[in-house]
Short mmCIF file of C-alpha atoms in Angstrom, two decimals:
data_model
loop_
_atom_site.label_atom_id
_atom_site.label_comp_id
_atom_site.label_asym_id
_atom_site.label_seq_id
_atom_site.Cartn_x
_atom_site.Cartn_y
_atom_site.Cartn_z
CA MET X 1 -11.74 -26.54 -59.74
CA LYS X 2 -11.41 -30.13 -60.90
CA LYS X 3 -8.80 -29.22 -63.57
CA HIS X 4 -6.76 -27.39 -60.83
CA HIS X 5 -6.97 -30.15 -58.58
CA ARG X 6 -5.65 -32.67 -61.29
CA HIS X 7 -2.67 -30.39 -61.78
CA TRP X 8 -1.95 -30.33 -58.10
CA VAL X 9 -2.09 -34.14 -57.73
CA ARG X 10 0.21 -34.72 -60.78
CA ASN X 11 2.67 -32.04 -59.24
CA ILE X 12 2.72 -33.73 -55.94
CA ALA X 13 3.40 -37.18 -57.63
CA LEU X 14 6.13 -35.76 -59.74
CA VAL X 15 7.98 -34.17 -56.76
CA THR X 16 7.63 -37.28 -54.60
CA THR X 17 8.99 -39.34 -57.43
CA LEU X 18 12.16 -36.99 -57.96
CA MET X 19 12.72 -37.22 -54.16
CA GLY X 20 12.22 -41.01 -54.07
CA SER X 21 15.01 -41.48 -56.82
CA LEU X 22 17.46 -40.42 -54.30
CA ALA X 23 16.68 -43.47 -52.14
CA LEU X 24 16.98 -47.32 -52.43
CA SER X 25 13.86 -49.09 -52.19
CA ALA X 26 13.09 -52.66 -50.72
CA CYS X 27 10.84 -53.38 -53.81
CA ASN X 28 12.10 -50.57 -56.07
CA PRO X 29 15.76 -50.45 -56.21
CA GLU X 30 15.61 -48.45 -59.61
CA LEU X 31 13.47 -45.87 -61.09
CA ILE X 32 12.77 -45.87 -64.89
CA GLU X 33 11.06 -43.09 -66.85
CA ASP X 34 8.15 -44.20 -68.93
CA GLY X 35 4.43 -43.30 -69.50
CA LYS X 36 2.81 -46.37 -68.16
CA ALA X 37 1.07 -44.26 -65.28
CA SER X 38 -1.07 -42.39 -67.80
CA GLN X 39 -2.85 -45.33 -69.09
CA PRO X 40 -6.58 -44.94 -69.34
CA LEU X 41 -8.98 -47.37 -67.67
CA PRO X 42 -9.79 -50.24 -69.84
CA ILE X 43 -13.25 -49.98 -71.61
CA LYS X 44 -14.56 -53.02 -69.85
CA LEU X 45 -13.58 -51.65 -66.42
CA LYS X 46 -15.42 -48.38 -67.09
CA HIS X 47 -18.42 -50.39 -67.87
CA GLU X 48 -18.08 -52.40 -64.63
CA ILE X 49 -18.00 -49.09 -62.85
CA GLN X 50 -21.02 -47.89 -64.18
CA LYS X 51 -22.78 -51.23 -63.50
CA ILE X 52 -22.22 -50.96 -59.87
CA GLY X 53 -23.53 -47.41 -59.71
CA SER X 54 -20.30 -45.47 -59.53
CA THR X 55 -18.14 -43.28 -61.45
CA GLU X 56 -14.44 -43.31 -62.47
CA GLY X 57 -13.62 -40.51 -60.17
CA ALA X 58 -15.50 -41.82 -57.08
CA PRO X 59 -13.49 -42.75 -53.97
CA LEU X 60 -11.51 -46.11 -54.01
CA TYR X 61 -11.12 -48.59 -51.21
CA ILE X 62 -8.78 -51.68 -51.26
CA ARG X 63 -8.80 -54.77 -49.20
CA ILE X 64 -6.07 -57.35 -49.29
CA PHE X 65 -6.23 -60.93 -48.09
CA LYS X 66 -2.90 -62.35 -47.73
CA GLU X 67 -3.78 -66.24 -47.51
CA GLU X 68 -6.21 -66.17 -50.22
CA ALA X 69 -3.85 -64.06 -52.26
CA VAL X 70 -6.66 -61.61 -53.37
CA LEU X 71 -6.70 -57.79 -53.71
CA GLU X 72 -10.24 -56.29 -53.82
CA ALA X 73 -11.09 -52.92 -55.50
CA TRP X 74 -14.12 -51.30 -54.20
CA LYS X 75 -15.77 -48.05 -55.38
CA GLN X 76 -18.06 -45.64 -53.61
CA THR X 77 -21.61 -45.64 -55.05
CA LYS X 78 -24.43 -42.96 -55.36
CA ASP X 79 -25.69 -43.74 -51.89
CA GLY X 80 -22.18 -43.30 -50.16
CA THR X 81 -21.64 -46.97 -49.58
CA TYR X 82 -18.94 -49.00 -51.37
CA ALA X 83 -19.65 -51.81 -53.92
CA LEU X 84 -16.98 -54.52 -54.85
CA LEU X 85 -15.64 -53.59 -58.31
CA LYS X 86 -13.18 -56.34 -59.14
CA SER X 87 -11.05 -58.97 -57.32
CA TYR X 88 -7.43 -59.22 -58.52
CA PRO X 89 -5.27 -62.51 -57.86
CA ILE X 90 -2.00 -61.42 -56.07
CA CYS X 91 0.86 -62.87 -57.97
CA ALA X 92 3.28 -63.19 -55.10
CA TYR X 93 3.89 -61.85 -51.57
CA SER X 94 6.80 -63.01 -49.33
CA GLY X 95 6.72 -64.42 -45.97
CA LYS X 96 3.72 -65.97 -44.22
CA ILE X 97 0.42 -64.83 -42.53
CA GLY X 98 1.33 -62.37 -39.68
CA PRO X 99 2.25 -58.83 -39.36
CA LYS X 100 5.71 -57.32 -40.59
CA LYS X 101 7.89 -56.57 -37.62
CA LYS X 102 11.24 -55.48 -38.69
CA GLU X 103 13.17 -54.51 -41.68
CA GLY X 104 14.60 -57.65 -43.49
CA ASP X 105 12.07 -60.12 -42.26
CA ARG X 106 10.52 -60.42 -45.86
CA GLN X 107 7.11 -60.22 -44.26
CA ALA X 108 4.21 -58.34 -46.13
CA PRO X 109 2.45 -55.75 -43.91
CA GLU X 110 -0.97 -56.38 -42.22
CA GLY X 111 -3.13 -53.69 -40.90
CA PHE X 112 -4.78 -50.50 -41.93
CA TYR X 113 -2.90 -48.09 -44.31
CA THR X 114 -3.64 -44.88 -46.07
CA ILE X 115 -2.32 -44.11 -49.57
CA THR X 116 -1.94 -40.30 -50.59
CA PRO X 117 -0.92 -39.04 -54.09
CA GLY X 118 2.71 -38.77 -52.94
CA GLN X 119 2.82 -42.44 -52.44
CA MET X 120 2.17 -43.29 -55.96
CA ASN X 121 5.13 -44.01 -58.00
CA PRO X 122 4.65 -43.83 -61.69
CA HIS X 123 8.30 -44.50 -62.51
CA SER X 124 8.86 -47.70 -60.67
CA SER X 125 11.17 -50.27 -62.13
CA TYR X 126 8.52 -52.91 -60.95
CA TYR X 127 6.15 -51.36 -63.81
CA LEU X 128 4.17 -49.27 -61.54
CA SER X 129 3.73 -49.21 -57.73
CA PHE X 130 2.39 -47.39 -54.76
CA ASN X 131 3.79 -47.21 -51.29
CA ILE X 132 1.53 -49.00 -48.45
CA GLY X 133 2.67 -46.39 -45.86
CA TYR X 134 4.29 -48.97 -43.54
CA PRO X 135 5.19 -48.38 -40.70
CA ASN X 136 2.11 -46.55 -39.83
CA LYS X 137 1.08 -45.25 -36.23
CA PHE X 138 0.27 -48.61 -34.99
CA ASP X 139 3.51 -50.33 -36.15
CA ARG X 140 5.77 -47.47 -34.88
CA SER X 141 4.08 -47.88 -31.38
CA TYR X 142 5.51 -51.38 -31.26
CA GLY X 143 8.90 -50.33 -32.71
CA ARG X 144 8.47 -51.99 -35.88
CA THR X 145 10.96 -51.30 -38.82
CA GLY X 146 10.85 -51.30 -42.56
CA LYS X 147 10.36 -49.02 -45.46
CA HIS X 148 9.25 -48.94 -49.11
CA LEU X 149 6.75 -51.63 -48.95
CA MET X 150 4.76 -51.66 -51.99
CA VAL X 151 2.01 -52.82 -54.17
CA HIS X 152 3.59 -53.41 -57.44
CA GLY X 153 3.88 -55.14 -60.84
CA SER X 154 6.47 -57.67 -62.17
CA CYS X 155 5.44 -60.49 -59.96
CA SER X 156 8.43 -60.49 -57.71
CA SER X 157 8.18 -59.72 -53.99
CA ARG X 158 10.74 -59.04 -50.96
CA GLY X 159 8.07 -58.00 -48.45
CA CYS X 160 5.70 -56.36 -50.86
CA TYR X 161 2.42 -57.56 -52.62
CA ALA X 162 3.28 -58.09 -56.23
CA MET X 163 0.78 -58.05 -59.09
CA GLU X 164 0.80 -58.93 -62.90
CA ASP X 165 1.67 -55.80 -64.89
CA ASP X 166 -1.61 -55.34 -66.54
CA GLN X 167 -3.35 -55.70 -63.11
CA ILE X 168 -1.22 -53.04 -61.34
CA ALA X 169 -1.96 -50.83 -64.44
CA GLU X 170 -5.59 -51.06 -63.67
CA ILE X 171 -5.22 -50.59 -59.87
CA TYR X 172 -2.90 -47.59 -60.42
CA ALA X 173 -5.35 -46.06 -62.76
CA LEU X 174 -8.30 -46.43 -60.37
CA GLY X 175 -6.20 -44.72 -57.87
CA ARG X 176 -5.16 -42.17 -60.02
CA GLU X 177 -8.77 -41.30 -61.13
CA SER X 178 -10.00 -41.17 -57.60
CA PHE X 179 -7.45 -38.58 -56.69
CA GLU X 180 -8.25 -36.43 -59.66
CA GLY X 181 -12.01 -36.95 -58.79
CA GLY X 182 -11.24 -35.35 -55.35
CA GLN X 183 -10.32 -38.22 -53.00
CA ARG X 184 -7.31 -36.96 -50.77
CA SER X 185 -6.34 -40.56 -49.85
CA PHE X 186 -7.68 -44.01 -50.15
CA ALA X 187 -7.46 -46.92 -47.52
CA VAL X 188 -5.59 -50.15 -48.08
CA HIS X 189 -6.65 -52.65 -45.36
CA ALA X 190 -4.58 -55.71 -45.34
CA PHE X 191 -5.73 -58.86 -43.55
CA PRO X 192 -3.96 -62.19 -42.98
CA PHE X 193 -7.15 -64.17 -44.50
CA ARG X 194 -10.87 -63.58 -44.70
CA MET X 195 -11.85 -63.14 -40.98
CA THR X 196 -14.76 -65.65 -40.58
CA PRO X 197 -15.39 -67.36 -37.31
CA GLU X 198 -13.92 -70.66 -38.66
CA ASN X 199 -10.57 -69.06 -39.91
CA MET X 200 -10.46 -67.39 -36.46
CA ALA X 201 -10.85 -70.76 -34.75
CA ARG X 202 -8.23 -72.32 -36.96
CA VAL X 203 -5.57 -69.89 -35.69
CA ARG X 204 -6.79 -69.40 -32.20
CA ASN X 205 -3.50 -70.87 -30.63
CA SER X 206 -1.29 -68.58 -32.85
CA ASP X 207 0.90 -65.84 -31.07
CA ASN X 208 -0.90 -63.34 -33.45
CA PHE X 209 -4.37 -64.12 -32.35
CA ALA X 210 -4.78 -60.90 -30.23
CA PHE X 211 -3.57 -58.73 -33.08
CA TRP X 212 -5.92 -60.61 -35.44
CA GLN X 213 -8.76 -60.06 -33.13
CA ASN X 214 -8.07 -56.28 -33.34
CA LEU X 215 -8.00 -56.42 -37.13
CA LYS X 216 -11.28 -58.32 -37.02
CA ASN X 217 -13.07 -55.41 -35.26
CA GLY X 218 -12.29 -53.24 -38.31
CA TYR X 219 -13.09 -55.98 -40.79
CA ASP X 220 -16.40 -56.30 -39.08
CA HIS X 221 -17.26 -52.53 -39.29
CA PHE X 222 -16.95 -52.59 -43.06
CA GLN X 223 -18.95 -55.80 -43.21
CA ILE X 224 -21.71 -54.10 -41.50
CA THR X 225 -21.56 -50.58 -42.98
CA HIS X 226 -19.92 -51.10 -46.40
CA VAL X 227 -17.99 -47.88 -45.66
CA PRO X 228 -14.34 -47.92 -44.85
CA PRO X 229 -14.03 -47.28 -41.02
CA LYS X 230 -12.33 -44.16 -39.55
CA VAL X 231 -9.20 -45.63 -37.98
CA GLU X 232 -7.33 -44.24 -34.93
CA VAL X 233 -4.69 -45.86 -32.79
CA CYS X 234 -4.54 -45.41 -28.88
CA ASN X 235 -3.15 -47.77 -26.21
CA ARG X 236 -1.28 -49.62 -29.04
CA THR X 237 -4.43 -50.71 -30.58
CA TYR X 238 -6.48 -49.96 -33.56
CA VAL X 239 -9.99 -48.40 -32.75
CA PHE X 240 -12.65 -47.82 -35.45
CA ASP X 241 -15.36 -45.19 -35.94
CA PRO X 242 -14.89 -43.55 -32.61
CA GLN X 243 -17.13 -40.58 -31.67
CA GLY X 244 -16.71 -37.94 -28.92
CA ALA X 245 -12.98 -37.82 -28.90
CA ASN X 246 -10.58 -35.85 -31.20
CA HIS X 247 -7.16 -36.56 -30.02
CA PHE X 248 -5.63 -40.09 -30.01
CA ASN X 249 -2.09 -40.91 -29.09
CA ALA X 250 -0.89 -44.40 -30.36
CA SER X 251 1.14 -45.20 -27.21
CA ALA X 252 -1.17 -43.44 -24.66
CA PRO X 253 -4.34 -44.70 -22.96
CA CYS X 254 -7.52 -44.20 -25.22
CA PRO X 255 -9.47 -41.26 -24.57
CA ASP X 256 -13.28 -41.58 -23.67
CA TYR X 257 -15.23 -42.22 -26.95
CA THR X 258 -18.47 -43.76 -27.98
CA LEU X 259 -19.77 -45.72 -31.05
CA GLU X 260 -22.79 -44.83 -32.99
CA PRO X 261 -25.57 -46.74 -31.30
CA THR X 262 -27.00 -48.52 -34.46
CA LEU X 263 -23.41 -49.49 -35.33
CA LEU X 264 -22.80 -50.73 -31.88
CA ALA X 265 -26.09 -52.85 -31.73
CA SER X 266 -25.01 -54.35 -35.15
CA LEU X 267 -21.65 -55.25 -34.01
CA GLN X 268 -23.12 -57.03 -30.76
CA LYS X 269 -25.60 -59.00 -32.94
CA LEU X 270 -22.91 -60.06 -35.23
CA ARG X 271 -20.61 -60.92 -32.39
CA SER X 272 -23.31 -63.03 -30.63
CA GLN X 273 -23.83 -64.97 -33.87
CA GLU X 274 -20.13 -65.45 -34.87
CA ASN X 275 -19.33 -66.67 -31.30
CA VAL X 276 -21.46 -69.55 -31.75
CA ARG X 277 -19.95 -70.33 -35.04
CA PHE X 278 -16.48 -69.92 -33.50
CA SER X 279 -17.25 -72.41 -30.62
CA GLN X 280 -18.64 -75.05 -33.08
CA ALA X 281 -15.56 -74.60 -35.23
CA VAL X 282 -13.13 -75.16 -32.06
CA GLN X 283 -15.10 -78.22 -31.22
CA LYS X 284 -14.97 -79.63 -34.57
CA GLN X 285 -11.28 -78.88 -35.07
CA ASP X 286 -10.42 -80.40 -31.74
CA ALA X 287 -12.10 -83.60 -32.50
CA ALA X 288 -10.22 -83.73 -35.94
CA ASP X 289 -6.92 -83.07 -34.05
CA GLN X 290 -7.55 -85.77 -31.44
CA LYS X 291 -8.45 -88.30 -34.27
CA ALA X 292 -5.16 -87.46 -36.25
CA GLU X 293 -3.17 -87.51 -32.72
CA THR X 294 -4.56 -90.97 -32.14
CA LYS X 295 -3.80 -92.23 -35.56
CA ALA X 296 -0.25 -90.84 -35.29
CA ASN X 297 0.41 -92.59 -31.94
CA ASN X 298 -0.91 -95.80 -33.10
CA GLN X 299 1.42 -95.71 -36.20
CA MET X 300 4.23 -94.98 -33.93
CA LEU X 301 3.28 -98.13 -31.70
CA GLU X 302 3.02 -100.23 -34.76
CA ALA X 303 6.32 -99.17 -35.95
CA GLN X 304 8.08 -99.92 -32.81
CA LEU X 305 6.39 -103.41 -32.54
CA GLU X 306 7.69 -104.14 -35.95
CA VAL X 307 11.21 -103.26 -34.81
CA LEU X 308 10.78 -105.64 -31.96
CA GLN X 309 9.45 -108.52 -34.01
CA ARG X 310 12.21 -108.12 -36.39
CA LYS X 311 14.73 -108.24 -33.77
CA GLU X 312 13.22 -111.56 -32.57
CA ARG X 313 13.44 -113.10 -35.92
CA ILE X 314 17.13 -112.14 -36.20
CA ALA X 315 17.75 -113.41 -32.72
CA GLU X 316 16.33 -116.86 -34.17
CA GLY X 317 18.53 -116.80 -37.02
CA LYS X 318 15.84 -116.24 -39.55
CA ASN X 319 16.72 -112.56 -40.43
CA PRO X 320 14.47 -112.59 -43.71
CA ASP X 321 15.13 -109.19 -44.90
CA GLY X 322 18.49 -108.35 -43.28
CA PHE X 323 17.00 -105.42 -41.34
CA LEU X 324 19.27 -104.50 -38.50
CA ALA X 325 21.70 -107.07 -39.57
CA GLY X 326 24.57 -104.66 -38.90
CA LEU X 327 23.77 -104.70 -35.25
CA LEU X 328 24.56 -108.37 -34.91
CA LYS X 329 27.45 -108.44 -37.54
CA GLY X 330 30.59 -109.76 -35.80
CA ASN X 331 28.80 -111.01 -32.66
CA PRO X 332 26.78 -114.16 -33.59
CA ALA X 333 25.05 -116.35 -30.92
CA PRO X 334 27.00 -119.55 -29.93
CA ALA X 335 25.87 -122.54 -31.53
CA THR X 336 25.81 -124.33 -28.17
CA ALA X 337 23.29 -121.72 -26.65
CA PRO X 338 20.85 -120.95 -29.40
CA ALA X 339 18.41 -118.23 -28.54
CA GLN X 340 14.92 -119.47 -26.97
CA PRO X 341 11.74 -119.14 -29.18
CA VAL X 342 9.95 -116.03 -28.26
CA ALA X 343 6.03 -116.03 -28.24
CA THR X 344 4.66 -114.08 -31.24
CA GLN X 345 3.30 -110.73 -30.05
CA SER X 346 -0.19 -109.71 -31.10
CA THR X 347 -0.47 -106.20 -32.56
CA GLN X 348 -4.26 -106.31 -32.76
CA THR X 349 -5.25 -104.95 -29.26
CA SER X 350 -3.82 -102.27 -26.99
CA THR X 351 -3.44 -104.62 -24.08
CA ALA X 352 -1.10 -106.86 -26.00
CA GLN X 353 0.96 -103.78 -26.81
CA ALA X 354 1.31 -102.93 -23.17
CA GLU X 355 2.43 -106.45 -22.19
CA THR X 356 5.06 -106.64 -25.12
CA PRO X 357 7.93 -105.13 -23.19
CA GLN X 358 7.74 -107.49 -20.13
CA THR X 359 7.50 -110.67 -22.45
CA VAL X 360 10.43 -109.67 -24.57
CA THR X 361 12.68 -108.77 -21.64
CA ALA X 362 11.95 -111.85 -19.71
CA GLN X 363 12.65 -114.29 -22.72
CA THR X 364 15.83 -112.47 -24.01
CA GLN X 365 17.69 -112.07 -20.68
CA PRO X 366 18.61 -115.85 -20.19
CA ASN X 367 20.19 -115.95 -23.69
CA ALA X 368 23.83 -115.24 -22.72
CA GLY X 369 24.91 -115.36 -26.34
CA ALA X 370 22.54 -112.47 -27.39
CA PRO X 371 24.49 -109.47 -28.66
CA ALA X 372 25.04 -106.59 -26.41
CA SER X 373 23.21 -104.43 -28.90
CA ASN X 374 19.97 -106.12 -27.83
CA SER X 375 19.84 -103.62 -25.04
CA PHE X 376 18.78 -101.19 -27.57
CA PHE X 377 15.49 -103.26 -28.14
CA SER X 378 14.93 -103.64 -24.51
CA LYS X 379 14.98 -99.91 -23.87
CA LEU X 380 12.62 -99.38 -26.97
CA GLY X 381 10.23 -101.93 -25.74
CA SER X 382 10.25 -100.28 -22.28
CA ALA X 383 9.34 -97.01 -23.96
CA ILE X 384 6.04 -98.80 -25.37
CA SER X 385 4.62 -99.04 -21.99
CA LYS X 386 5.06 -95.33 -21.33
CA PRO X 387 2.38 -92.83 -22.68
CA PHE X 388 3.42 -90.88 -25.71
CA LYS X 389 3.26 -87.06 -25.66
CA PRO X 390 0.64 -85.63 -28.16
CA LEU X 391 2.35 -84.86 -31.49
CA THR X 392 0.43 -81.61 -31.67
CA GLY X 393 1.67 -80.36 -28.28
CA ASP X 394 0.32 -80.11 -24.82
CA SER X 395 -3.37 -80.70 -25.18
CA SER X 396 -3.96 -78.41 -22.30
CA GLN X 397 -2.91 -75.49 -24.43
CA SER X 398 -5.78 -75.97 -26.85
CA THR X 399 -8.29 -76.58 -24.18
CA SER X 400 -7.49 -73.65 -22.25
CA LYS X 401 -8.68 -71.46 -25.21
CA GLU X 402 -11.81 -73.44 -25.90
CA THR X 403 -13.85 -70.99 -23.91
CA ALA X 404 -12.23 -67.98 -25.51
CA THR X 405 -14.52 -65.76 -27.56
CA LEU X 406 -14.04 -64.96 -31.23
CA THR X 407 -13.12 -61.22 -30.61
CA THR X 408 -13.97 -58.34 -28.20
CA LEU X 409 -16.23 -55.47 -28.91
CA PRO X 410 -14.55 -52.05 -29.26
CA GLN X 411 -13.76 -50.51 -25.81
CA ALA X 412 -15.99 -47.55 -26.24
CA ARG X 413 -16.51 -45.75 -22.89
#
């Protein structure tokens, strides 16, 4: 039976490759015949498989963390759970954290994808590759477009996850062996980063936060069970390990479903613990942001005061560094009406900073011989008495989310 299954897998891969040669690929513009796909697993990797209590033909599971640039290969062990076999550094990916939304945006996908034998490309011009399966049902429910998004070799990316050639050779061989061992498909779950409460707090103001909350639910299922979750899509949302419902429509309301009670209890406990860490991380980050904002505003005030003080020195005829001399060129003050001395402004206290505009304006106005361009400094001085907007944006935007929870539990009904 196993020998028959191997022939079936190889025949599907061959037919798919021949069909793929008729189309251009975003990451595979050409197809080249070679024997790279038949390379055996390295001896050292075989020993690692045995060490974690697995076998070469056991099911495979892959996780990708975009920001950390890491691809993890997990193998099923004898008790049915999965153990981490090896972590591979991702050589290159295009774009930034966040989902792929349309063809040409050069974003690497994030989400939950399934790899079948037909998606393996043994003749890729990028050494070896497999198609992630973007867009999936979730992506299509949002009208997202794109095709031929791969994990491949050659360390060059245009929307794909690119590996070094020896690394993709191992990953490809792991997938091949799992298919030959009887696995019909393996999952690739691509995350923007490791979905810790601290990382979630860091991106809480992102437009993608709700999407990442949804991804985190699937991430948490695996963290608890060490088994890749069963993934469905309804109401344009990923749902994980649902029970009691058989039909899910990606764009329609979710049917009634339940979660296994032990799993639900574990999720509730994890959520309670992580929400505390999330709140602490938000408070810590807000304090750091406020400190940075205050420092930036102080630096801006100091720079503006320095400009005013230089202007005063120029008006007195000192002009020691030539700064802003061009503003006075061709319009010197008359010798019969020298500029009046200006009191030195202190920059050591905030109260002195607030009084600076009135002092400068009162003492420069009587000087009829001062150049017209001095009005520039008067306006600049007036601005100092006005509050500055935070450099990081409206602070109400961040405080409005301080009470937000890390993520919501699956909406089982």
